[in-house]
Coordinates of C-alpha atoms and ligand atoms in Angstrom, one line a residue:
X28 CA -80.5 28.5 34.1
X29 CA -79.5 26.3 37.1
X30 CA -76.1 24.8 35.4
X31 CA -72.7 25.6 37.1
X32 CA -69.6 26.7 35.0
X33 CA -66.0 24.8 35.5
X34 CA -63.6 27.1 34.2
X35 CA -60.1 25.4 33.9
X36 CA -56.9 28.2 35.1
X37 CA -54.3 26.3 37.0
X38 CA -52.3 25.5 34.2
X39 CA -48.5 26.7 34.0
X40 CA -49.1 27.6 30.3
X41 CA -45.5 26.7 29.8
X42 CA -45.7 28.1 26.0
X43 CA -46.3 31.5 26.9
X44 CA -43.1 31.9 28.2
X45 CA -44.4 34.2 31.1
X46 CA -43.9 35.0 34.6
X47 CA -47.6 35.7 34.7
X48 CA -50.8 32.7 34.4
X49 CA -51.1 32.0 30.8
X50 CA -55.3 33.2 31.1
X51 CA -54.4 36.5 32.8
X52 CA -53.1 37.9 29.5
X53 CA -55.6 40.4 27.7
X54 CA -57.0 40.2 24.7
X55 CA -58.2 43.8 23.4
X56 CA -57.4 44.5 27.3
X57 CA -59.2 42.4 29.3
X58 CA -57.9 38.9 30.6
X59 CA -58.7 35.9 28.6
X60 CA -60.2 34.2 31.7
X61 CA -62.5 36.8 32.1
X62 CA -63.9 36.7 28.4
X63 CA -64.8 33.3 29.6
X64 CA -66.0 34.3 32.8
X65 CA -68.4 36.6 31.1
X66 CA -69.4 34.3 28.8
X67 CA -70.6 31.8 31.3
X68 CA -72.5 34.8 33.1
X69 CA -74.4 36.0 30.0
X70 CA -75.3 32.0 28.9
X71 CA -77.0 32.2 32.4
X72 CA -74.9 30.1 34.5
X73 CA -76.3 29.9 38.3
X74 CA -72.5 29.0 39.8
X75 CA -69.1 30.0 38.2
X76 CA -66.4 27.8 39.8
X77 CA -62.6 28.9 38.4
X78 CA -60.1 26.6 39.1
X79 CA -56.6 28.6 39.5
X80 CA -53.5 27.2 40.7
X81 CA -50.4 28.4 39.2
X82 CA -50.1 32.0 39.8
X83 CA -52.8 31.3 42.7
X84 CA -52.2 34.6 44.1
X85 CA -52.6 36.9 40.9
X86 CA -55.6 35.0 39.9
X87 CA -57.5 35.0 42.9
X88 CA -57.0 39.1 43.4
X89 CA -58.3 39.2 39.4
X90 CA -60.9 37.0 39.6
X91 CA -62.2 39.1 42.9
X92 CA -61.0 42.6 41.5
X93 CA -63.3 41.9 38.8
X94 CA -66.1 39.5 40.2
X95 CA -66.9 40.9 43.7
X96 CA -69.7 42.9 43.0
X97 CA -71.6 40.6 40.6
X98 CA -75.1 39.3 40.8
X99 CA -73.5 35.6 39.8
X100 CA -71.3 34.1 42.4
X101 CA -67.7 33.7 40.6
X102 CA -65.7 31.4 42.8
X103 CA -62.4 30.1 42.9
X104 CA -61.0 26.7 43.6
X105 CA -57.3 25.8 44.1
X106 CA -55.5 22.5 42.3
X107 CA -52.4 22.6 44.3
X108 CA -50.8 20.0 42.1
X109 CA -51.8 20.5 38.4
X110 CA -52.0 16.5 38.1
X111 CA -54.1 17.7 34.4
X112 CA -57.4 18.7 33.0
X113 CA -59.5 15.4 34.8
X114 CA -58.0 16.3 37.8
X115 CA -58.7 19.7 37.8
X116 CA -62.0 19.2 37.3
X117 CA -62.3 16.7 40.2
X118 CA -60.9 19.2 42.7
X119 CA -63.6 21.6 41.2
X120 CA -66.3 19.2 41.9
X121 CA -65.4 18.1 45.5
X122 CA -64.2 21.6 46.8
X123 CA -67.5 22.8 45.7
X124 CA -69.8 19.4 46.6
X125 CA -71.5 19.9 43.0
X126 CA -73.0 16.8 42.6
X127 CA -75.8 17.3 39.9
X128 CA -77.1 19.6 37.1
X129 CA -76.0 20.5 34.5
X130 CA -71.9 21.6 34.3
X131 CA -70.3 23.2 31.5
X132 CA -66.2 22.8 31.8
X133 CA -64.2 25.3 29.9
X134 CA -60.7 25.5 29.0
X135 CA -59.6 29.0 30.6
X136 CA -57.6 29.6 27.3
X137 CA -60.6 29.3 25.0
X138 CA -61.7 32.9 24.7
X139 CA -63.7 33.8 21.5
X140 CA -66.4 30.9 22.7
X141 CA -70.1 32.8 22.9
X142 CA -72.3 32.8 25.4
X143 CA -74.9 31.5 23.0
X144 CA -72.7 28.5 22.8
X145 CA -72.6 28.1 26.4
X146 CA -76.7 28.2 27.0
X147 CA -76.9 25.9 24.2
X148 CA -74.5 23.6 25.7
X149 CA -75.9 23.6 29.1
X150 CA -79.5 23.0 27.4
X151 CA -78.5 19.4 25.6
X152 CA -77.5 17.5 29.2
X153 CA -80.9 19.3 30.7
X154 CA -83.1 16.6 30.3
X155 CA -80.6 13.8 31.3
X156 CA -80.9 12.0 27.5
X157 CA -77.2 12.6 27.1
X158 CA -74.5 12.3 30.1
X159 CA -71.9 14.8 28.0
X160 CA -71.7 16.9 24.9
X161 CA -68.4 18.2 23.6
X162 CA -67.4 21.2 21.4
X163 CA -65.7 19.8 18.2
X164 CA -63.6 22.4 15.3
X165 CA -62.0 21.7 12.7
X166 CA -59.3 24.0 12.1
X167 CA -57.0 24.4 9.6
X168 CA -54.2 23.5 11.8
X169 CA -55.6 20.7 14.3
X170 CA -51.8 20.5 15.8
X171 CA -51.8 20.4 19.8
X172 CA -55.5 19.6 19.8
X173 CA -57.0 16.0 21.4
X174 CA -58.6 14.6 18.4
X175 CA -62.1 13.3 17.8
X176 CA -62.2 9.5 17.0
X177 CA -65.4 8.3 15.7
X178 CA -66.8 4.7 16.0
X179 CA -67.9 2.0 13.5
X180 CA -71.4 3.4 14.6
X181 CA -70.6 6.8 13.5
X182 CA -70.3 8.3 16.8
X183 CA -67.8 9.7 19.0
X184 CA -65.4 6.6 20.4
X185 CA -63.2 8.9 22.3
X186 CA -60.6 12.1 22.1
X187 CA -57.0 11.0 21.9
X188 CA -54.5 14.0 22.5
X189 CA -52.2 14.8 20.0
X190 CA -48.9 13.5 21.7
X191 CA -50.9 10.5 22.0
X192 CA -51.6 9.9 18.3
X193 CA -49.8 7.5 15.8
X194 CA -48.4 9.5 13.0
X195 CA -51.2 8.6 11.3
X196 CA -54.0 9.4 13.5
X197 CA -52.1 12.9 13.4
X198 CA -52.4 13.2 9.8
X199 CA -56.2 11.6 9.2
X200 CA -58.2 13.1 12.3
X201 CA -58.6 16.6 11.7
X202 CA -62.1 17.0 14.0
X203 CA -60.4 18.5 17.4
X204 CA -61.9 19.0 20.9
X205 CA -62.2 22.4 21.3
X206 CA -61.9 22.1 25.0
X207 CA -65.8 23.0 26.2
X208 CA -67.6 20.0 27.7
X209 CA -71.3 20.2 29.2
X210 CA -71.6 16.7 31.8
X211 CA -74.8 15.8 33.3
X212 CA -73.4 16.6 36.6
X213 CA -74.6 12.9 38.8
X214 CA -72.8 11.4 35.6
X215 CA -69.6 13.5 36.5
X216 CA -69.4 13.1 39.7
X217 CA -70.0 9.2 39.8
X218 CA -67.7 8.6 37.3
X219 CA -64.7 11.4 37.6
X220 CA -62.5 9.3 39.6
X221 CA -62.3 6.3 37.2
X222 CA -60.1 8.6 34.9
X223 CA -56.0 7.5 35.0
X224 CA -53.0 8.7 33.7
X225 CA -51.3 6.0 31.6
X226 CA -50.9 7.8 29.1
X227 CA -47.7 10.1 26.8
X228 CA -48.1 12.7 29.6
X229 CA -48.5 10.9 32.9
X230 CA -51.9 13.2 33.5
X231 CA -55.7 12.7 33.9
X232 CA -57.1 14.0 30.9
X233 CA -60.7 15.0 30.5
X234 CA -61.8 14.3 27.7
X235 CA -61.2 10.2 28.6
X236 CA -64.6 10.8 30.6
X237 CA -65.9 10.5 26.9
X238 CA -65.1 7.1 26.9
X239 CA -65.9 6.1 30.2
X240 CA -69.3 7.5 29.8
X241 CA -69.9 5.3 27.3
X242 CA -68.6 2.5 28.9
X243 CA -71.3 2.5 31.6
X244 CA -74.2 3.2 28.7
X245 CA -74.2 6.5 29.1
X246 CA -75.2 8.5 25.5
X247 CA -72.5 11.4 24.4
X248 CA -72.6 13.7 21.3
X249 CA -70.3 16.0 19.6
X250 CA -71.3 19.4 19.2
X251 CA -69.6 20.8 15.7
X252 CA -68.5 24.5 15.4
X253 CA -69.3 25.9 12.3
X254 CA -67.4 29.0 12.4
X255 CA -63.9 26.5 14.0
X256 CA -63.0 29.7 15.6
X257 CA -65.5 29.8 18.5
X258 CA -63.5 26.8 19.4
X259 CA -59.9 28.3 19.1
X260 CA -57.4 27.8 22.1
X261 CA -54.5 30.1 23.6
X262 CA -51.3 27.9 23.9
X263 CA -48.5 30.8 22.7
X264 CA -48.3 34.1 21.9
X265 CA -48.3 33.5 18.2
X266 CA -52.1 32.1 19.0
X267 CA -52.6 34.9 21.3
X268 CA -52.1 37.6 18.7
X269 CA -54.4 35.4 16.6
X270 CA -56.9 35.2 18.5
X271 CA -56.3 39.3 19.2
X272 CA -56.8 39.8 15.9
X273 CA -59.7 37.3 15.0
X274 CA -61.3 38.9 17.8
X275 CA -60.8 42.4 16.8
X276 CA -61.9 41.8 13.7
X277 CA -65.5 40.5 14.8
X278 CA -66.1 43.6 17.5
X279 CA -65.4 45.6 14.5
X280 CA -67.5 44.0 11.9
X281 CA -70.3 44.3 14.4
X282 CA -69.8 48.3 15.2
X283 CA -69.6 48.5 10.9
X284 CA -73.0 46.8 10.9
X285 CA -74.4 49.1 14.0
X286 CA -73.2 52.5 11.8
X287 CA -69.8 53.2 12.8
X288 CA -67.0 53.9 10.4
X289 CA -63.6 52.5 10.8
X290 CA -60.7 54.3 8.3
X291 CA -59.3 51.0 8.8
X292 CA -61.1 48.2 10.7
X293 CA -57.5 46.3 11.4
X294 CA -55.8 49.4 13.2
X295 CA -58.6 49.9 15.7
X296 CA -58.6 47.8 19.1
X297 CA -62.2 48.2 20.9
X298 CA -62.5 46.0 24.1
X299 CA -65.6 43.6 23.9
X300 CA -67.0 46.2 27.0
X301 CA -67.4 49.5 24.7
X302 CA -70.2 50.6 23.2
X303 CA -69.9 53.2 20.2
X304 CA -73.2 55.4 18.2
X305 CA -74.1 55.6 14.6
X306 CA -71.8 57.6 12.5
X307 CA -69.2 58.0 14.7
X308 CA -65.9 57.5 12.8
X309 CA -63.2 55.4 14.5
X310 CA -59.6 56.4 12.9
X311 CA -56.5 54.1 13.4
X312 CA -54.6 53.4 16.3
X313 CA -57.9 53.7 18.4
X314 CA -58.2 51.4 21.7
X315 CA -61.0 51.3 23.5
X316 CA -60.3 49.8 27.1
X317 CA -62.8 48.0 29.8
X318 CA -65.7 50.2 29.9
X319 CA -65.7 52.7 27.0
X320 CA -69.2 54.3 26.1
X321 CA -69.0 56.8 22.8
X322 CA -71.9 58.4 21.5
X323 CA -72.8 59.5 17.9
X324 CA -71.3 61.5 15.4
X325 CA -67.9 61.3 17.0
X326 CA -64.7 61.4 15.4
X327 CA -62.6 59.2 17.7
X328 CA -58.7 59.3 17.2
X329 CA -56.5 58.8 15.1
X330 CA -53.6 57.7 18.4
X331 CA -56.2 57.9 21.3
X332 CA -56.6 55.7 23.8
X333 CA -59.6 55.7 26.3
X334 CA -60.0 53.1 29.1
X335 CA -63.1 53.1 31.2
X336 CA -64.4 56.3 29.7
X337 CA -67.5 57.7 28.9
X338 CA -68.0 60.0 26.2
X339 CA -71.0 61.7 25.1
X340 CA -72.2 62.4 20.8
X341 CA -70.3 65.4 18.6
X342 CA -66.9 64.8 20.3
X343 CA -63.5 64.8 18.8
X344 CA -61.1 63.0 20.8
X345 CA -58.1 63.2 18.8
X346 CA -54.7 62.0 19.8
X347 CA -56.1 61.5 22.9
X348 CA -55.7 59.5 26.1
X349 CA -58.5 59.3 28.9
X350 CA -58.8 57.0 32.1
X351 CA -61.3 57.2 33.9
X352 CA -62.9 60.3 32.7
X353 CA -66.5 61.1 31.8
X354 CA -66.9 63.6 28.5
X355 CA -70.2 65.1 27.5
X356 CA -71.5 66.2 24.5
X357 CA -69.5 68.1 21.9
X358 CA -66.5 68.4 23.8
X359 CA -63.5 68.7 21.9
X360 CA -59.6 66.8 23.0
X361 CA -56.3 67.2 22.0
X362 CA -54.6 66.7 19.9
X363 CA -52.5 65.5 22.6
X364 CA -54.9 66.2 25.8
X365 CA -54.5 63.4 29.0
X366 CA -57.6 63.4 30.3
X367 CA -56.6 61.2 34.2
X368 CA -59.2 60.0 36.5
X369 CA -61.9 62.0 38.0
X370 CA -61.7 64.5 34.8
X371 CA -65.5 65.7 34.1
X372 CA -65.4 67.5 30.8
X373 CA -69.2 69.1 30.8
X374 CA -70.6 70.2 27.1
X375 CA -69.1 72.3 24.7
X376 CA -65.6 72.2 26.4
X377 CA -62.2 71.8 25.6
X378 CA -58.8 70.5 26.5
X379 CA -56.5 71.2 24.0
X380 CA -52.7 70.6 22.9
X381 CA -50.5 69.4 25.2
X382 CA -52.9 70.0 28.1
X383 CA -53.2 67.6 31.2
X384 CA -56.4 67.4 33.6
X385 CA -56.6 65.1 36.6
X386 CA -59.8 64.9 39.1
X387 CA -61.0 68.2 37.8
X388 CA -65.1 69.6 36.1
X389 CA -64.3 71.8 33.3
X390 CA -67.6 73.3 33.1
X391 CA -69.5 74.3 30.0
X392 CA -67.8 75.8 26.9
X393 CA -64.7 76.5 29.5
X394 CA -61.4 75.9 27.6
X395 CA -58.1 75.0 28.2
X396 CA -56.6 75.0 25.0
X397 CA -52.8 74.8 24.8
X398 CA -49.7 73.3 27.2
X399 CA -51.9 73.1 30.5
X400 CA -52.0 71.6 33.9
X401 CA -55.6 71.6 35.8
X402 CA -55.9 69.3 38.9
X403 CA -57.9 69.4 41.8
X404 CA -59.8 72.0 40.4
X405 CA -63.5 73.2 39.3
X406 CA -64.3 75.2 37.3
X407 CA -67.5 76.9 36.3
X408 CA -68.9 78.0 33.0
X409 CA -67.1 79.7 29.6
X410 CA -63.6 79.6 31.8
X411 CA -60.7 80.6 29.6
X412 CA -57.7 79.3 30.4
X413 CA -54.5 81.0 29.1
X414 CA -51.6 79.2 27.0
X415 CA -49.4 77.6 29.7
X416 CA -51.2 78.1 32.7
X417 CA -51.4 76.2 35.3
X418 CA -52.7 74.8 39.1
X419 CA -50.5 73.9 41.6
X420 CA -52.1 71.6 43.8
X421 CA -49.7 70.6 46.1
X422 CA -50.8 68.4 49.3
X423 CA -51.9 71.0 51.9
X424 CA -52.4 70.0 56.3
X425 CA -54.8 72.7 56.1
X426 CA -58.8 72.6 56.5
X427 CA -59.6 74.6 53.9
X428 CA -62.9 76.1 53.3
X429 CA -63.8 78.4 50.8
X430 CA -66.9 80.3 50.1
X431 CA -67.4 82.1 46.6
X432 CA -70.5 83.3 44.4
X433 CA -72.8 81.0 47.1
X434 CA -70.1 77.5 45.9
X435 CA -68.7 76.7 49.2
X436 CA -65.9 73.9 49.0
X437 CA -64.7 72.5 52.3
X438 CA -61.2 70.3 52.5
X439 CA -59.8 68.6 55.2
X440 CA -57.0 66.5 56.0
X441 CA -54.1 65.8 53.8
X442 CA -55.1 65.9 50.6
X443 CA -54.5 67.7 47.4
X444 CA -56.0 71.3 47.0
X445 CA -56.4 72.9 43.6
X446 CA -58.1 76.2 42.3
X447 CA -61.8 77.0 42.2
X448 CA -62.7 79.3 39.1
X449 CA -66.4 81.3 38.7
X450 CA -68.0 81.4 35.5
X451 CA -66.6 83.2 32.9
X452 CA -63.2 83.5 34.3
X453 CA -60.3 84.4 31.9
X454 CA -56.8 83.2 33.0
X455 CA -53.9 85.2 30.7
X456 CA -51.1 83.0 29.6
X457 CA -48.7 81.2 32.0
X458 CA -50.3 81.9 35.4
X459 CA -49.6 79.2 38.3
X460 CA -53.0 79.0 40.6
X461 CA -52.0 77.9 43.8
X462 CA -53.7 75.6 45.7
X463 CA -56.8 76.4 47.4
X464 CA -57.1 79.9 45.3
X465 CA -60.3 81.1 44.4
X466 CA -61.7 83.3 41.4
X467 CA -65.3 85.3 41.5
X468 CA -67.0 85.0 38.5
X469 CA -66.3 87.1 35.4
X470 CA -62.8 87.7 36.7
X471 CA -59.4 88.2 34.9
X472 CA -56.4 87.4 35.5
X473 CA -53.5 89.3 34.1
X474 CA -50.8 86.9 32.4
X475 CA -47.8 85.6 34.3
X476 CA -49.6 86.0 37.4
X477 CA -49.1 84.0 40.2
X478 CA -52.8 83.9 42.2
X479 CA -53.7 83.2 45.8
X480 CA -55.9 83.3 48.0
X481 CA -59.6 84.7 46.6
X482 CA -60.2 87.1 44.1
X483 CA -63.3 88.9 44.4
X484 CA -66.0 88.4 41.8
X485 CA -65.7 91.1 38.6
X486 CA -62.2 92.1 39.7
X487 CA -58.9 92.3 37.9
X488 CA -55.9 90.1 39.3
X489 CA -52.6 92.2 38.7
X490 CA -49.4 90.3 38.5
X491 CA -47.8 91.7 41.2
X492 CA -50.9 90.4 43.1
X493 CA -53.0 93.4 43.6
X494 CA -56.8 93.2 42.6
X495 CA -58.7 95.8 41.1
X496 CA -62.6 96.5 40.6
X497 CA -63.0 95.4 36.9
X498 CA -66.1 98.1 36.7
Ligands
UD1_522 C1 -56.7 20.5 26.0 C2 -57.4 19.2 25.7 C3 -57.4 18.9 24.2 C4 -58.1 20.0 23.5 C5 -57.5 21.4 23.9 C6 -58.4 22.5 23.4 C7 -56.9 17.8 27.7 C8 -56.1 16.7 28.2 N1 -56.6 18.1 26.4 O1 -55.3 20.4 25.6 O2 -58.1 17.7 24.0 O3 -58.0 19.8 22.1 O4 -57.4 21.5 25.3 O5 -57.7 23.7 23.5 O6 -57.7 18.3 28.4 N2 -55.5 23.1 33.4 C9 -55.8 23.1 34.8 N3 -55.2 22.1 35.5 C10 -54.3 21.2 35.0 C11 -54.1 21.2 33.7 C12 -54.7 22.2 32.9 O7 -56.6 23.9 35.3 O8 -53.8 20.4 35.8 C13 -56.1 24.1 32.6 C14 -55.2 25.1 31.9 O9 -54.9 26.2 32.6 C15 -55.9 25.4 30.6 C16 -56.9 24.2 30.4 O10 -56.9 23.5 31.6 O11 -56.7 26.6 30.7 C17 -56.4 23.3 29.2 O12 -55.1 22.9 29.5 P1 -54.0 22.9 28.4 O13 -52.7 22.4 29.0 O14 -54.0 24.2 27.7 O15 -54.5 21.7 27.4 P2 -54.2 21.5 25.9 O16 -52.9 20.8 25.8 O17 -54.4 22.7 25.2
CA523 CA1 -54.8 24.8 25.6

């Protein structure tokens, strides 16, 4: 769809009471602007202008931290001086020379809006019947939202912002902008500039283009929200944790209605990015972060929190916190496991109490069940790994190069070195590998052992270092 997305950031958002941009805080973990963001993408949007100003800096590195690679250009646009919403959007325009089309402006602090709603709104200034549409709620509480005033005729006259209202326009006109506008885009751009500022807040509002629209013949419509809380906005955080939970509530009704069980649907927080299989059961205090995938018949938490983490079907992931890991199938964590990055847990596995793994493959069936430390370190099939045992893997200057069962591993330059153990390797209780140690398959080592260097395939690996022929 050739329509370009405005997407209004610069604002202080003075009622957050932040030292951060008022659309860089998350909901269920990911920044409000990007819900938007997204939305704008899925609806179809060719261009994806964001106009940041206050908090330039920490905008611009999110927008591109979380933009650079996608297939629809995400751009962003300074305000220097947040003169208001008008003006915003006329910087938008100019810095980008968008002159036609149709262009959807959003409010960056309007979060829950759909991506159906977007497409839909770019579709009705297509055919160039109407110069503007705009997104009308009605909410229970319509305080701090412009206000829809309607003609003689019926129709939209124009919006007038609540601290522009009489007391009585307060009280009678409860139909609010909800702050998405789609503008044929010649109409914008001819007209943008004829908006002023007398009004209770010296700024150039946007939603006066209503009215001068009409004033040149132009035909707008209103666009009324059903459900008024597509159309909610972010001003404080008492609306942001409404909007948390409103959102919350609607990821989880949709998992409920895909198969998945919730214990209890208000204590589980799963990002709008993760994906979870039938007949998995989600327990309380669950949060799923960025990129979560969880296959089927799971039983995920309760206190577990995974962020951009993949785990396969016939897992149990209790008490649990994983970044950055990738879990197959009927592995089992915790309670109390911290999976870090680069942690591969292949099938049938297990990280256990207490136990800690960090840029580590714990291979299939292996186990490391109680008050462990693994990093740096792979490790091949049915591996048992004693209570309390752990690697060192301390930086090392060394190349390092190790050869074992036909696995060769080769290490250079500064980096951290852990353990390499064969299949079938049993490690007794509270043995330190060091780094760069090596263990043949079908090995043991004695407990309180402290191992370096290789250890020969089918051997025994005495405490006091020596090694002996298993057979
Ligand atoms: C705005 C609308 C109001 C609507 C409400 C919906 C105006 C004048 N009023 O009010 O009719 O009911 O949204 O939630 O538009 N921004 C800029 N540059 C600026 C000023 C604001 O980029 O110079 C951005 C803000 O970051 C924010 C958005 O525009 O994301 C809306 O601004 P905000 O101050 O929140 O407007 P509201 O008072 O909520
Ligand atoms: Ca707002």
């Amino acid at each position: 769809m050739d329509a370009t997305a405005i997407i209004l950031a610069a604002g202080e958002g003075t009622r957050m009471k932040s030292n951060h941009c008022k659309v860089s805080h998350k909901i269920l973990g990911k920044p409000m602007v990007q819900w938007i963001v997204d939305a704008t993408i899925k609806a179809g949007c060719s261009r994806v202008v964001v106009v940041i100003g206050s908090h330039a800096d920490e905008m611009r590195a999110l927008i591109d931290g979380a933009y650079a690679s996608s297939a629809t250009k995400v751009e962003c646009v300074e305000q220097t001086e947040r003169l208001g919403t008008g003006h915003a959007v006329k910087v938008a325009l100019e810095a980008c020379g968008i002159t036609e089309g149709p262009v959807v402006v959003l409010n960056g602090d309007l979060p829950l809006i759909t991506a159906d709603t977007v497409a839909k709104f770019a579709q009705t200034v297509a055919t160039g019947e109407l110069a503007c549409t705009v997104m009308t709620m009605t909410p229970p509480d319509p305080f701090g939202y412009g206000r829809i005033k309607l003609g003689a005729d019926g129709q939209i006259e124009r919006i007038i912002e609540q601290k522009d209202c009489t007391p009585e326009q307060a009280a009678t006109l409860l139909e609010c902008n909800a702050g998405c506008y789609a503008f044929d885009g010649a109409q914008l751009a001819a007209h943008i500039n004829e908006i002023g500022n007398d009004n209770a807040q010296s700024e150039y509002y946007l939603p006066d283009m209503l009215e001068i629209l009409k004033s040149h013949g132009q035909a707008v419509s209103i666009f009324h929200c059903d459900d008024y809380r597509d159309g909610l906005g972010v001003n404080s955080r008492i609306q942001l944790a409404q909007l948390t939970a409103i959102a919350r509530d609607r990821i989880n009704e949709h998992w409920m209605a895909e198969g998945v069980t919730f214990i209890d649907p208000t204590q589980a927080w799963i990002g709008p990015d993760a994906v979870i299989g039938r007949d998995t059961v989600v327990w309380p205090q669950t949060h799923l972060i960025g990129h979560v995938t969880v296959g089927e018949e799971c039983q995920l938490g309760p206190n577990s929190r995974l962020t951009d983490t993949t785990v396969g079907s016939g897992c149990t992931i209790d008490e649990t916190i994983a970044i950055e890991a990738v879990i197959e199938n009927g592995v089992d964590c915790g309670p109390r496991a911290y999976l870090r990055p680069g942690t591969h847990m292949l099938d049938g596995s297990k990280a256990g109490t207490h136990v800690e793994i960090k840029k580590s493959t714990i291979g299939e069936g292996s186990k490391v069940p109680h008050l462990s430390y693994i990093g740096d370190t792979t490790m091949g099939p049915g591996v048992n790994v004693g209570a309390g045992s752990i690697t060192s893997n301390v930086k090392s200057d060394k190349t390092h190069v190790v050869v074992t069962d036909g696995a060769e591993r080769i290490d250079t330059g500064r980096k951290k070195v852990g353990a390499m153990l064969g299949d079938g390797v049993e490690v007794g209780c509270n043995s330190v590998l060091n780094p760069g140690s090596v263990i043949g398959r079908g090995s043991r080592v004695y407990p309180l052992s402290s191992v370096r260097g290789t250890v020969p395939a089918a051997s025994i690996y005495k405490r006091s270092g020596d090694i002996a022929a298993q057979r």
